[in-house]
């Protein structure tokens, strides 16, 4: 479902260039539970950003469902990011002025397919599943780090996208809470065929992954 | 060096009150390597914020070096936070317009005790020690999550404070990088007698801790 060829990403910085990705080739089958591991600074977030159309590549191609994303208009990219690809950001990126429930309802409201009552029910159900049933009215600044992380997780999953990009989704979670999140993702994978691509430093996540890819200095070193 | 009695922190929220800390008693000896563990949302960050004078308690006392911090003026608190207590925040809190080197030099500049050359040398040495020797001129937005975390770590350690509060300092780090950070802290503890109080979900950190405190729902459950 995701096909990456010769993917290269350079960040120009003053007089130097940071080569964040150096020609990455990767095929990810639909329904995968793939984990990308590698040292801090090795390119995991950059790779996920390329797949999630958050940023443009310097060279190489990313195909999602057979479609080369570099050929898409901004409108089509926004559409892809709303309907097809869910993103759990390493820095969460919650909307500070909305509370927990509103943050999770937001993408469903944008999609405009369900009634407000259906949207509210869907959001509440997922928030209960990640252990935030008592925190609907907290705003992000009124939550703990791991609670914000779980709001970001719920928001990415609530639209039931085909592909979920999860950037270190358990970094701020204790092992018990983390396990419940991973179980939730595992059952979405099983029942809905959702493709999960994790980046992680957490050995527990690797227990759930069916394929593991190692990245080092912007290159894949083992696949 | 830190003495906590009946520490209580309530957050009023619409019509409810969140009881984040419910009467915590804790004594932390000078030179400790203490780890606070507990589920997401259990009160770890709130506890560190109380010790670090980032926020005021609802009830109970915090004494640092025998001094009740609730009696201190804002001026004295700023002084304490600059000279005595280093804080590695769960959300890093770096200054976005300064680059890595400037972020780490900043507290030393505020202290005004060393020459600019000495400050620069000290900051560079510590940044090398956390593996960021090639990233002096990156601004926080131009760094990976784990790199930002290490800038936050270097900034807290560069003033060689008596007490370091580390809120999930390895959350965004791979195990090799995390281990080098913990080794650095261990040698500061050994050579300078620095007191370290970690909050963590990372089992590797527990290997370095000499005492472990468990918190659950705002209460200490094992000490
Ligand atoms: N400003 C606030 N208003 C209301 N509730 C708050 C506020 N800040 C924190 N809380 C609540 O206080 C409780 C403790 O939060 P705290 O950040 O100390 O948890 P934590 O143990 O650090 O969690 P984590 O491991 O997820 O970082 C949480 O349930 C949180 O929702
Ligand atoms: N805007 C930017 N300008 C310059 N360099 C950048 C920029 N963004 C990222 N980098 C660099 O690109 C490299 C890869 O970053 P990336 O965020 O992908 O790493 P990562 O594997 O996700 O690391 P972590 O595990 O710490 O989150 C890093 O060395 C980083 O400093
Ligand atoms: Mg990253
Ligand atoms: Mg916390």
Short mmCIF file of N, CA, C and O in Angstrom, two decimals, chain A residues 12-14 16 18 38-41 45 90-91 135 137-139 142 144-148 150 168 171-175 177 201, chain B residues 12-14 16 18 38-41 45 90-91 135 137-139 142 144-148 150 168 171-175 177 201:
data_model
loop_
_atom_site.label_atom_id
_atom_site.label_comp_id
_atom_site.label_asym_id
_atom_site.label_seq_id
_atom_site.Cartn_x
_atom_site.Cartn_y
_atom_site.Cartn_z
N UNK A 12 18.60 22.10 4.05
CA UNK A 12 19.68 23.07 3.99
C UNK A 12 19.73 23.85 5.31
O UNK A 12 18.69 24.20 5.85
N UNK A 13 20.95 24.07 5.82
CA UNK A 13 21.08 24.74 7.12
C UNK A 13 22.32 25.61 7.09
O UNK A 13 23.43 25.09 7.02
N UNK A 14 22.16 26.93 7.14
CA UNK A 14 23.31 27.83 6.98
C UNK A 14 24.17 27.36 5.81
O UNK A 14 23.71 27.29 4.69
N UNK A 16 25.65 24.37 5.56
CA UNK A 16 25.73 22.90 5.37
C UNK A 16 24.39 22.35 4.89
O UNK A 16 23.39 23.07 4.84
N UNK A 18 21.90 19.01 5.80
CA UNK A 18 21.70 17.81 6.61
C UNK A 18 21.00 16.77 5.73
O UNK A 18 19.92 17.02 5.21
N UNK A 38 15.59 2.82 15.18
CA UNK A 38 16.88 3.42 14.85
C UNK A 38 17.21 4.49 15.86
O UNK A 38 16.32 4.98 16.57
N UNK A 39 18.49 4.89 15.93
CA UNK A 39 18.92 5.86 16.92
C UNK A 39 18.20 7.21 16.77
O UNK A 39 17.66 7.53 15.69
N UNK A 40 18.21 7.98 17.85
CA UNK A 40 17.70 9.34 17.81
C UNK A 40 18.43 10.11 16.69
O UNK A 40 19.65 10.08 16.62
N UNK A 41 17.68 10.76 15.83
CA UNK A 41 18.27 11.55 14.75
C UNK A 41 18.52 10.77 13.47
O UNK A 41 19.05 11.32 12.50
N UNK A 45 11.26 10.17 11.95
CA UNK A 45 10.19 11.16 11.81
C UNK A 45 10.16 11.71 10.38
O UNK A 45 9.09 11.89 9.80
N UNK A 90 4.87 12.84 16.89
CA UNK A 90 5.78 12.72 18.04
C UNK A 90 5.53 13.88 19.02
O UNK A 90 5.69 13.73 20.22
N UNK A 91 5.14 15.04 18.48
CA UNK A 91 4.87 16.20 19.33
C UNK A 91 3.36 16.46 19.47
O UNK A 91 2.95 17.58 19.80
N UNK A 135 -11.75 12.52 31.08
CA UNK A 135 -10.99 13.73 30.74
C UNK A 135 -11.53 14.46 29.52
O UNK A 135 -10.80 15.23 28.89
N UNK A 137 -13.38 17.00 29.11
CA UNK A 137 -13.41 18.47 29.10
C UNK A 137 -12.09 19.13 29.45
O UNK A 137 -12.01 20.35 29.57
N UNK A 138 -11.03 18.36 29.62
CA UNK A 138 -9.71 18.95 29.85
C UNK A 138 -9.17 19.47 28.53
O UNK A 138 -9.29 18.81 27.50
N UNK A 139 -8.55 20.63 28.56
CA UNK A 139 -7.83 21.09 27.37
C UNK A 139 -6.41 20.54 27.43
O UNK A 139 -5.95 20.10 28.49
N UNK A 142 -4.21 21.04 30.29
CA UNK A 142 -4.71 20.53 31.58
C UNK A 142 -4.60 19.01 31.64
O UNK A 142 -5.33 18.35 32.36
N UNK A 144 -1.81 15.45 31.49
CA UNK A 144 -0.43 14.99 31.62
C UNK A 144 0.13 14.67 30.23
O UNK A 144 -0.63 14.55 29.26
N UNK A 145 1.45 14.48 30.16
CA UNK A 145 2.10 14.17 28.87
C UNK A 145 1.52 12.93 28.21
O UNK A 145 1.23 12.91 27.01
N UNK A 146 1.36 11.89 28.99
CA UNK A 146 0.83 10.65 28.45
C UNK A 146 -0.65 10.74 28.09
O UNK A 146 -1.13 10.03 27.20
N UNK A 147 -1.38 11.62 28.75
CA UNK A 147 -2.78 11.83 28.40
C UNK A 147 -2.88 12.56 27.06
O UNK A 147 -3.71 12.23 26.21
N UNK A 148 -2.00 13.56 26.85
CA UNK A 148 -2.00 14.26 25.56
C UNK A 148 -1.66 13.29 24.44
O UNK A 148 -2.24 13.33 23.35
N UNK A 150 -2.33 10.21 24.34
CA UNK A 150 -3.48 9.37 24.05
C UNK A 150 -4.58 10.11 23.30
O UNK A 150 -5.32 9.52 22.53
N UNK A 168 6.48 7.23 17.59
CA UNK A 168 6.78 6.99 19.00
C UNK A 168 5.52 7.13 19.87
O UNK A 168 5.49 7.90 20.82
N UNK A 171 5.86 6.72 23.83
CA UNK A 171 7.02 7.35 24.49
C UNK A 171 6.70 7.87 25.89
O UNK A 171 7.52 7.81 26.79
N UNK A 172 5.49 8.39 26.08
CA UNK A 172 5.14 8.99 27.37
C UNK A 172 4.18 8.14 28.18
O UNK A 172 3.52 8.64 29.10
N UNK A 173 4.11 6.84 27.86
CA UNK A 173 3.16 5.97 28.53
C UNK A 173 3.85 4.91 29.37
O UNK A 173 4.89 4.38 28.98
N UNK A 174 3.25 4.60 30.54
CA UNK A 174 3.74 3.46 31.32
C UNK A 174 3.41 2.17 30.54
O UNK A 174 2.58 2.18 29.64
N UNK A 175 4.03 1.08 30.92
CA UNK A 175 3.91 -0.14 30.11
C UNK A 175 2.49 -0.70 30.08
O UNK A 175 2.07 -1.25 29.06
N UNK A 177 -0.47 1.06 30.31
CA UNK A 177 -1.25 1.90 29.40
C UNK A 177 -0.81 1.67 27.96
O UNK A 177 -1.62 1.56 27.04
N UNK A 201 11.17 3.61 19.98
CA UNK A 201 12.36 3.21 20.75
C UNK A 201 11.95 2.16 21.79
O UNK A 201 12.78 1.71 22.56
N UNK B 12 -8.69 23.09 39.91
CA UNK B 12 -10.13 23.29 39.69
C UNK B 12 -10.40 23.26 38.18
O UNK B 12 -9.63 23.80 37.41
N UNK B 13 -11.47 22.59 37.78
CA UNK B 13 -11.76 22.45 36.35
C UNK B 13 -13.26 22.47 36.16
O UNK B 13 -13.95 21.55 36.57
N UNK B 14 -13.78 23.51 35.54
CA UNK B 14 -15.24 23.69 35.42
C UNK B 14 -15.89 23.40 36.78
O UNK B 14 -15.62 24.06 37.74
N UNK B 16 -15.66 20.53 38.47
CA UNK B 16 -15.00 19.49 39.29
C UNK B 16 -13.65 19.96 39.79
O UNK B 16 -13.17 21.03 39.39
N UNK B 18 -9.72 18.35 40.11
CA UNK B 18 -8.83 17.21 39.88
C UNK B 18 -7.82 17.18 41.02
O UNK B 18 -7.09 18.15 41.25
N UNK B 38 5.06 5.43 37.99
CA UNK B 38 3.62 5.36 38.18
C UNK B 38 2.91 5.55 36.86
O UNK B 38 3.51 6.06 35.90
N UNK B 39 1.64 5.17 36.79
CA UNK B 39 0.90 5.25 35.53
C UNK B 39 0.80 6.68 34.99
O UNK B 39 0.97 7.65 35.73
N UNK B 40 0.55 6.78 33.70
CA UNK B 40 0.29 8.07 33.08
C UNK B 40 -0.86 8.75 33.83
O UNK B 40 -1.90 8.13 34.07
N UNK B 41 -0.67 9.99 34.22
CA UNK B 41 -1.71 10.74 34.91
C UNK B 41 -1.69 10.59 36.42
O UNK B 41 -2.55 11.15 37.12
N UNK B 45 4.61 14.49 37.12
CA UNK B 45 5.00 15.84 36.69
C UNK B 45 4.57 16.88 37.71
O UNK B 45 5.32 17.81 38.01
N UNK B 90 9.33 17.59 30.75
CA UNK B 90 8.76 16.54 29.89
C UNK B 90 8.50 17.09 28.49
O UNK B 90 8.58 16.38 27.50
N UNK B 91 8.18 18.40 28.42
CA UNK B 91 7.94 19.02 27.12
C UNK B 91 9.10 19.93 26.69
O UNK B 91 8.92 20.82 25.86
N UNK B 135 25.44 19.63 16.13
CA UNK B 135 24.15 20.29 16.02
C UNK B 135 24.08 21.64 16.71
O UNK B 135 23.00 22.11 17.03
N UNK B 137 24.32 24.67 15.74
CA UNK B 137 23.61 25.78 15.10
C UNK B 137 22.18 25.44 14.66
O UNK B 137 21.51 26.26 14.03
N UNK B 138 21.70 24.23 15.00
CA UNK B 138 20.30 23.90 14.70
C UNK B 138 19.40 24.60 15.71
O UNK B 138 19.70 24.61 16.90
N UNK B 139 18.28 25.13 15.25
CA UNK B 139 17.29 25.62 16.21
C UNK B 139 16.36 24.47 16.57
O UNK B 139 16.32 23.46 15.88
N UNK B 142 14.60 22.48 14.09
CA UNK B 142 15.44 21.81 13.10
C UNK B 142 16.13 20.59 13.72
O UNK B 142 17.19 20.15 13.27
N UNK B 144 15.53 16.59 15.76
CA UNK B 144 14.61 15.49 16.01
C UNK B 144 14.13 15.56 17.47
O UNK B 144 14.70 16.28 18.29
N UNK B 145 13.08 14.78 17.78
CA UNK B 145 12.53 14.78 19.14
C UNK B 145 13.56 14.44 20.19
O UNK B 145 13.68 15.09 21.23
N UNK B 146 14.33 13.41 19.94
CA UNK B 146 15.35 12.99 20.89
C UNK B 146 16.52 13.97 20.98
O UNK B 146 17.17 14.07 22.02
N UNK B 147 16.77 14.70 19.92
CA UNK B 147 17.82 15.73 19.96
C UNK B 147 17.36 16.90 20.82
O UNK B 147 18.13 17.45 21.61
N UNK B 148 16.08 17.30 20.68
CA UNK B 148 15.55 18.38 21.54
C UNK B 148 15.62 17.97 23.00
O UNK B 148 15.96 18.77 23.89
N UNK B 150 17.73 16.07 24.35
CA UNK B 150 19.11 16.14 24.83
C UNK B 150 19.58 17.59 25.03
O UNK B 150 20.41 17.86 25.88
N UNK B 168 10.89 12.29 32.78
CA UNK B 168 10.95 11.34 31.67
C UNK B 168 12.06 11.71 30.67
O UNK B 168 11.81 11.89 29.48
N UNK B 171 12.47 9.52 27.34
CA UNK B 171 11.25 9.11 26.63
C UNK B 171 11.44 9.05 25.12
O UNK B 171 10.87 8.20 24.45
N UNK B 172 12.23 9.97 24.57
CA UNK B 172 12.38 10.04 23.12
C UNK B 172 13.73 9.53 22.64
O UNK B 172 14.15 9.85 21.52
N UNK B 173 14.41 8.75 23.48
CA UNK B 173 15.75 8.29 23.14
C UNK B 173 15.80 6.79 22.94
O UNK B 173 15.14 6.02 23.64
N UNK B 174 16.61 6.35 21.96
CA UNK B 174 16.89 4.92 21.81
C UNK B 174 17.72 4.47 23.02
O UNK B 174 18.31 5.30 23.73
N UNK B 175 17.80 3.18 23.24
CA UNK B 175 18.42 2.68 24.48
C UNK B 175 19.91 3.00 24.57
O UNK B 175 20.42 3.24 25.66
N UNK B 177 21.56 5.71 23.23
CA UNK B 177 21.70 7.13 23.58
C UNK B 177 21.24 7.36 25.02
O UNK B 177 21.88 8.09 25.77
N UNK B 201 9.04 6.18 32.80
CA UNK B 201 8.33 4.94 32.44
C UNK B 201 9.34 3.92 31.92
O UNK B 201 8.96 2.83 31.51
#
